[in-house]
C-alpha cells in the first residue's frame, strides 16, 4: 500500500511545494529585474552570485552536519569534511564552474531584457538540456517530445519579433538594439551551459550514494571558487574602490534569497510531485511574470508575444506530460540486461524523480541545476 502524501495544514505537500515553486520562479525573475532597474547605483552582479552560493552552502552544510550527527551519534567535523570533500567530489568542479557562469549571465540578461521576455526565452533550457542528453547520454525522445521542442523554439522566436516592424527592412535584428541582442545572447549561452552542466552532472554522478544535501553542499562550495575568481576579474577594481556591498538594497538581498532557495524548493517538489504538475507550475510562473511585468515595468504585450508565450507554455506542459508517460511505461518493464540502463538513465525532463539501477531515488537540487538529477538516500 502506498503511503499517504504528507499534509501541510490539511493540503498535500506536493501542491504546497508546487505553489511555492511557482511563486519562487515568478519572484526570482521579477525581483532580479527590479533590483537592477530601480537603483541609481546598481550593485555588482558578481557579488550577488557569490553571496547566493555562500547562502546555499551555509544551509546545506548545516543540514549535512545535522544528518551526520544523527548518523554517527555525535557531531564530527572530520565526518562532515569527508562527506563533502572526499570520494568523487572533484567531479563537481566542472558543473559548478558552468553553473557559476550561467548565474552571472542570468543577471546580465535580466538587466538588458524585460522580465517577461527573459522568463519566456529562458525556457530554451529545456531544448538545450534535451539535445545534450540525446548527444551525451543517448537519451531517446518520443515524437511528441520532439514536436514540443519545435513548438518551444518557434514560441521563443515569436517572442523576439518586435511588435512594430514598420521601420525594419524585414529583419528582426535591425529592429533590435545592441543591448537587447546582448541580453538574448546571454540567455542563449546560459541555456546552453545549463544543458551541458545538467547532463554532465547526471553522467558523472550516476552510481553515487552521496545524500542530496551533501551533493548540494559540494556544488555550492565548488561554485564559490569560480564565483570569487570571476568577481575579482570582472569587478575587482571597482569593488576595491566602492566596497563589496556597493549598491545593495533590500531588493538585492531578495534576489539573492530567491536564487539561493530555488534549488532547495525544487528538491521538495521533485520528491512529491510529477512532471505534469511541475510543467503546470512553470507555465503559471510564465503567466504571472508576464502579467506582473505589465503592471510593474509597463511592459507591452503584443499579439506576437502572446502567441509565442502561449506556444512556450503549451510546449512545456506537453514535454513534461510526455516524459511522465515515458517514465510510467519504463517503470512497469522488467529490469533486464536490455533495459536496465534505460531504467536508470537520467531524464532530460527538468527535475523529475526517478530511480537508478540500485533503486535509489534521484532528484534535482541545486538552484538552476533543476535540469539534473541527484540521488536521495
Coordinates of C-alpha atoms in Angstrom, one line a residue:
X1 CA 0.0 0.0 0.0
X2 CA 1.3 3.4 -1.0
X3 CA 2.0 5.8 1.8
X4 CA -0.3 8.9 2.0
X5 CA 1.2 12.2 0.9
X6 CA 2.4 14.4 3.8
X7 CA 0.0 17.2 4.6
X8 CA 0.6 20.9 5.4
X9 CA -2.4 22.5 7.1
X10 CA -4.5 19.8 5.5
X11 CA -3.2 20.3 2.0
X12 CA -1.0 17.7 0.3
X13 CA 2.7 18.7 0.4
X14 CA 3.1 18.3 -3.3
X15 CA 0.6 21.0 -4.0
X16 CA 2.1 23.3 -1.4
X17 CA 5.6 22.8 -2.8
X18 CA 4.4 23.4 -6.3
X19 CA 2.7 26.6 -5.2
X20 CA 6.0 27.7 -3.5
X21 CA 7.9 26.8 -6.6
X22 CA 5.6 28.8 -8.8
X23 CA 5.9 31.8 -6.6
X24 CA 9.7 31.4 -6.4
X25 CA 10.1 31.1 -10.2
X26 CA 8.0 34.2 -10.8
X27 CA 9.6 36.2 -8.0
X28 CA 13.1 35.3 -9.0
X29 CA 12.8 37.0 -12.4
X30 CA 10.8 39.9 -11.2
X31 CA 12.9 40.6 -8.1
X32 CA 16.2 40.3 -10.1
X33 CA 14.9 42.7 -12.7
X34 CA 13.5 45.1 -10.2
X35 CA 16.8 45.1 -8.2
X36 CA 18.7 46.1 -11.4
X37 CA 16.5 48.9 -12.7
X38 CA 15.3 50.7 -9.6
X39 CA 18.6 51.8 -8.0
X40 CA 20.7 54.7 -9.2
X41 CA 23.8 52.8 -8.0
X42 CA 23.5 49.3 -9.4
X43 CA 25.2 46.6 -7.4
X44 CA 27.8 44.3 -8.8
X45 CA 26.1 41.1 -10.1
X46 CA 29.2 39.0 -9.4
X47 CA 29.0 39.8 -5.7
X48 CA 25.3 38.7 -5.7
X49 CA 26.2 35.4 -7.3
X50 CA 28.9 34.8 -4.7
X51 CA 26.5 35.6 -1.8
X52 CA 23.9 33.2 -3.3
X53 CA 26.4 30.4 -3.3
X54 CA 27.6 31.2 0.2
X55 CA 23.9 31.1 1.4
X56 CA 23.3 27.7 -0.3
X57 CA 26.5 26.3 1.2
X58 CA 25.6 27.5 4.7
X59 CA 22.1 26.0 4.6
X60 CA 23.3 22.7 3.1
X61 CA 26.3 22.4 5.4
X62 CA 24.0 22.9 8.4
X63 CA 21.6 20.1 7.2
X64 CA 24.6 17.9 6.4
X65 CA 26.0 18.4 9.8
X66 CA 22.7 17.6 11.5
X67 CA 22.3 14.5 9.4
X68 CA 25.9 13.4 10.1
X69 CA 25.4 13.9 13.9
X70 CA 22.3 11.8 13.8
X71 CA 24.0 9.0 11.9
X72 CA 27.2 8.9 13.9
X73 CA 25.5 9.8 17.3
X74 CA 27.8 12.8 17.6
X75 CA 28.9 15.9 15.7
X76 CA 32.2 15.2 13.9
X77 CA 33.9 17.8 11.8
X78 CA 36.0 15.0 10.3
X79 CA 33.0 13.1 9.1
X80 CA 31.4 16.2 7.6
X81 CA 34.6 17.1 5.8
X82 CA 35.0 13.6 4.5
X83 CA 31.4 13.6 3.2
X84 CA 31.8 16.9 1.4
X85 CA 35.4 16.8 0.2
X86 CA 36.1 13.1 0.0
X87 CA 35.5 10.5 -2.7
X88 CA 34.4 11.7 -6.1
X89 CA 33.8 15.3 -5.0
X90 CA 36.3 16.6 -7.6
X91 CA 33.9 15.7 -10.3
X92 CA 31.6 18.5 -9.2
X93 CA 34.2 21.1 -10.3
X94 CA 33.1 21.3 -13.9
X95 CA 29.3 21.7 -13.4
X96 CA 30.0 24.1 -10.5
X97 CA 32.0 26.3 -12.8
X98 CA 29.4 26.1 -15.6
X99 CA 26.6 27.0 -13.2
X100 CA 28.5 30.0 -11.9
X101 CA 28.9 31.4 -15.3
X102 CA 25.3 30.7 -16.0
X103 CA 24.2 32.6 -12.9
X104 CA 26.2 35.6 -13.9
X105 CA 24.7 35.6 -17.4
X106 CA 21.3 35.5 -15.8
X107 CA 21.9 38.8 -14.2
X108 CA 23.3 40.2 -17.4
X109 CA 20.2 39.1 -19.3
X110 CA 17.7 40.3 -16.8
X111 CA 19.4 43.7 -16.7
X112 CA 19.1 44.1 -20.5
X113 CA 15.8 42.3 -21.1
X114 CA 12.4 42.9 -19.6
X115 CA 11.3 40.2 -17.2
X116 CA 8.6 38.7 -19.4
X117 CA 10.9 38.2 -22.4
X118 CA 13.6 36.8 -20.2
X119 CA 11.2 34.3 -18.5
X120 CA 9.8 33.0 -21.8
X121 CA 13.2 32.9 -23.6
X122 CA 14.9 31.1 -20.7
X123 CA 12.7 28.1 -21.3
X124 CA 15.0 27.2 -24.1
X125 CA 17.0 25.4 -21.4
X126 CA 14.5 22.6 -21.9
X127 CA 15.6 22.3 -25.5
X128 CA 19.4 22.6 -24.8
X129 CA 19.1 20.0 -22.0
X130 CA 17.2 17.6 -24.2
X131 CA 19.8 18.0 -27.0
X132 CA 22.7 17.5 -24.6
X133 CA 21.0 14.4 -23.2
X134 CA 20.5 12.9 -26.6
X135 CA 24.1 13.6 -27.7
X136 CA 25.9 12.8 -24.4
X137 CA 23.7 10.2 -22.8
X138 CA 22.0 8.6 -25.8
X139 CA 18.5 9.5 -24.4
X140 CA 15.7 8.7 -26.7
X141 CA 12.9 11.2 -27.1
X142 CA 9.4 10.4 -28.3
X143 CA 7.9 12.0 -31.4
X144 CA 5.6 14.1 -29.2
X145 CA 8.6 15.4 -27.2
X146 CA 10.4 16.4 -30.4
X147 CA 7.3 18.2 -31.6
X148 CA 7.0 20.0 -28.3
X149 CA 10.7 21.1 -28.6
X150 CA 10.0 22.5 -32.1
X151 CA 6.9 24.4 -30.7
X152 CA 9.1 25.7 -27.9
X153 CA 11.6 27.1 -30.3
X154 CA 9.0 28.7 -32.5
X155 CA 7.4 30.3 -29.5
X156 CA 10.7 31.8 -28.3
X157 CA 11.3 33.1 -31.9
X158 CA 7.9 34.8 -31.9
X159 CA 8.5 36.4 -28.6
X160 CA 11.7 38.1 -30.0
X161 CA 9.9 39.7 -33.0
X162 CA 9.3 43.4 -32.4
X163 CA 5.6 44.5 -32.3
X164 CA 6.3 47.4 -34.6
X165 CA 8.3 46.4 -37.6
X166 CA 7.4 49.4 -39.8
X167 CA 10.9 50.7 -39.7
X168 CA 12.7 47.4 -40.3
X169 CA 14.0 46.1 -43.6
X170 CA 12.3 42.7 -42.9
X171 CA 15.0 41.8 -40.4
X172 CA 14.3 41.2 -36.7
X173 CA 17.9 42.1 -35.9
X174 CA 17.6 45.6 -37.5
X175 CA 14.8 46.4 -35.1
X176 CA 16.7 45.2 -32.0
X177 CA 19.1 47.5 -30.2
X178 CA 22.5 46.2 -29.3
X179 CA 21.7 45.9 -25.6
X180 CA 18.8 43.6 -26.3
X181 CA 20.9 41.5 -28.6
X182 CA 23.5 41.1 -25.8
X183 CA 20.7 40.1 -23.4
X184 CA 19.3 37.5 -25.8
X185 CA 22.9 36.1 -26.4
X186 CA 23.3 36.0 -22.6
X187 CA 20.1 34.0 -22.2
X188 CA 21.0 31.6 -25.0
X189 CA 24.5 30.9 -23.6
X190 CA 23.1 30.5 -20.2
X191 CA 20.6 27.9 -21.6
X192 CA 23.4 26.0 -23.3
X193 CA 25.5 26.0 -20.1
X194 CA 22.5 24.8 -18.2
X195 CA 22.1 21.9 -20.5
X196 CA 25.8 20.9 -20.6
X197 CA 26.2 21.2 -16.8
X198 CA 23.0 19.4 -16.1
X199 CA 23.6 16.4 -18.3
X200 CA 27.3 16.2 -17.3
X201 CA 26.2 16.3 -13.7
X202 CA 23.9 13.4 -14.2
X203 CA 26.5 11.4 -16.1
X204 CA 29.4 11.7 -13.6
X205 CA 27.2 11.2 -10.5
X206 CA 25.3 8.1 -11.7
X207 CA 26.0 5.4 -9.2
X208 CA 26.9 7.8 -6.4
X209 CA 25.4 7.2 -3.0
X210 CA 26.0 10.7 -1.6
X211 CA 23.0 12.3 0.0
X212 CA 21.1 15.1 -1.6
X213 CA 22.4 17.7 0.9
X214 CA 26.0 16.6 0.6
X215 CA 25.8 16.9 -3.2
X216 CA 24.2 20.3 -2.9
X217 CA 26.8 21.4 -0.4
X218 CA 29.5 20.3 -2.8
X219 CA 28.0 22.2 -5.7
X220 CA 27.7 25.4 -3.6
X221 CA 31.3 25.0 -2.2
X222 CA 32.9 24.4 -5.6
X223 CA 30.8 27.2 -7.1
X224 CA 32.3 29.7 -4.6
X225 CA 35.7 29.4 -6.0
X226 CA 34.9 30.3 -9.6
X227 CA 32.4 32.9 -8.4
X228 CA 35.1 34.6 -6.3
X229 CA 37.6 34.4 -9.2
X230 CA 35.1 35.9 -11.7
X231 CA 34.2 38.7 -9.2
X232 CA 37.9 39.7 -8.8
X233 CA 38.5 39.6 -12.6
X234 CA 35.3 41.5 -13.7
X235 CA 34.6 43.8 -10.8
X236 CA 37.7 43.6 -8.7
X237 CA 39.0 47.2 -9.2
X238 CA 35.5 48.7 -8.6
X239 CA 34.8 46.6 -5.6
X240 CA 38.2 47.7 -4.0
X241 CA 37.2 51.3 -4.6
X242 CA 33.5 51.2 -3.7
X243 CA 33.1 48.2 -1.4
X244 CA 31.7 44.7 -1.7
X245 CA 28.1 45.7 -0.9
X246 CA 28.1 48.8 -3.1
X247 CA 24.5 49.5 -4.5
X248 CA 22.9 46.8 -2.3
X249 CA 19.2 47.3 -1.4
X250 CA 16.5 45.1 0.1
X251 CA 15.7 44.0 -3.4
X252 CA 19.2 42.8 -3.9
X253 CA 19.0 40.6 -0.9
X254 CA 15.6 39.4 -2.1
X255 CA 17.2 38.3 -5.4
X256 CA 20.0 36.6 -3.6
X257 CA 17.5 34.7 -1.4
X258 CA 15.3 33.7 -4.3
X259 CA 18.2 32.3 -6.2
X260 CA 19.6 30.5 -3.2
X261 CA 16.3 29.0 -2.1
X262 CA 15.3 27.8 -5.6
X263 CA 17.3 24.6 -5.5
X264 CA 16.1 23.7 -2.0
X265 CA 12.5 24.2 -3.1
X266 CA 13.0 22.1 -6.2
X267 CA 14.3 19.2 -4.1
X268 CA 11.0 19.0 -2.3
X269 CA 8.9 19.4 -5.5
X270 CA 10.6 16.6 -7.4
X271 CA 10.2 14.3 -4.4
X272 CA 6.4 14.7 -4.0
X273 CA 5.2 15.9 -7.5
X274 CA 5.4 14.6 -11.1
X275 CA 6.4 16.3 -14.4
X276 CA 2.8 17.2 -15.3
X277 CA 2.4 19.3 -12.1
X278 CA 5.9 20.8 -12.4
X279 CA 5.2 21.8 -16.1
X280 CA 2.0 23.3 -14.9
X281 CA 3.9 25.3 -12.2
X282 CA 6.4 26.5 -14.9
X283 CA 3.5 27.6 -17.2
X284 CA 1.8 29.5 -14.4
X285 CA 5.1 31.3 -13.4
X286 CA 5.4 32.5 -17.1
X287 CA 1.9 33.9 -17.0
X288 CA 2.5 35.5 -13.6
X289 CA 5.8 37.1 -14.8
X290 CA 4.2 38.5 -18.0
X291 CA 1.2 40.0 -16.2
X292 CA 3.4 41.4 -13.4
X293 CA 5.7 42.9 -16.0
X294 CA 2.8 44.8 -17.5
X295 CA 1.9 46.2 -14.1
X296 CA 5.4 46.8 -12.6
X297 CA 7.5 47.7 -15.6
X298 CA 4.9 48.9 -18.1
X299 CA 5.6 46.0 -20.5
X300 CA 3.5 46.0 -23.6
X301 CA 2.2 42.5 -24.6
X302 CA 1.9 42.3 -28.4
X303 CA -0.1 39.7 -30.3
X304 CA 3.1 38.1 -31.4
X305 CA 4.5 37.9 -27.8
X306 CA 1.2 36.5 -26.6
X307 CA 1.2 33.8 -29.3
X308 CA 4.9 33.0 -28.6
X309 CA 4.3 32.8 -24.9
X310 CA 1.3 30.5 -25.4
X311 CA 3.4 28.2 -27.6
X312 CA 6.1 28.0 -25.0
X313 CA 3.6 27.3 -22.2
X314 CA 1.9 24.6 -24.3
X315 CA 5.2 23.0 -25.3
X316 CA 6.5 23.0 -21.7
X317 CA 3.3 21.2 -20.5
X318 CA 3.3 18.7 -23.3
X319 CA 7.0 17.9 -22.9
X320 CA 6.5 17.2 -19.2
X321 CA 3.4 15.1 -19.8
X322 CA 5.3 13.0 -22.5
X323 CA 8.2 12.4 -20.1
X324 CA 5.7 11.4 -17.4
X325 CA 4.2 8.8 -19.7
X326 CA 7.6 7.5 -20.8
X327 CA 8.6 7.2 -17.1
X328 CA 5.4 5.4 -16.2
X329 CA 5.9 2.9 -19.1
X330 CA 9.5 2.3 -18.1
X331 CA 8.6 1.5 -14.5
X332 CA 6.5 -1.5 -15.5
X333 CA 9.2 -3.0 -17.6
X334 CA 11.2 -5.9 -16.0
X335 CA 14.8 -4.9 -15.4
X336 CA 16.8 -6.9 -17.8
X337 CA 20.2 -6.5 -19.5
X338 CA 18.4 -4.7 -22.3
X339 CA 16.5 -2.1 -20.3
X340 CA 18.4 -1.8 -17.0
X341 CA 20.5 1.0 -18.4
X342 CA 17.4 2.8 -19.6
X343 CA 15.7 2.2 -16.3
X344 CA 18.5 4.2 -14.6
X345 CA 19.1 6.6 -17.4
X346 CA 18.9 10.3 -16.5
X347 CA 16.0 12.2 -17.8
X348 CA 16.0 15.4 -19.8
X349 CA 12.8 16.5 -18.2
X350 CA 13.7 19.1 -15.6
X351 CA 13.7 17.8 -12.1
X352 CA 11.8 14.6 -12.5
X353 CA 12.2 11.9 -9.8
X354 CA 13.5 8.5 -11.0
X355 CA 15.4 5.6 -9.7
X356 CA 18.8 4.2 -10.7
X357 CA 19.7 0.5 -11.0
X358 CA 20.0 0.3 -7.2
X359 CA 16.6 1.7 -6.6
X360 CA 17.8 4.9 -5.0
X361 CA 15.6 7.9 -5.8
X362 CA 17.2 10.6 -7.8
X363 CA 16.1 14.2 -7.6
X364 CA 17.2 17.7 -8.7
X365 CA 18.5 20.1 -6.2
X366 CA 21.0 22.9 -7.0
X367 CA 19.4 26.1 -8.0
X368 CA 19.2 26.1 -11.7
X369 CA 20.5 22.5 -11.6
X370 CA 16.9 21.6 -12.0
X371 CA 17.9 20.2 -15.3
X372 CA 19.8 17.4 -13.5
X373 CA 19.1 14.7 -11.0
X374 CA 20.7 13.6 -7.8
X375 CA 20.3 10.5 -5.7
X376 CA 18.3 10.9 -2.5
X377 CA 19.2 8.4 0.2

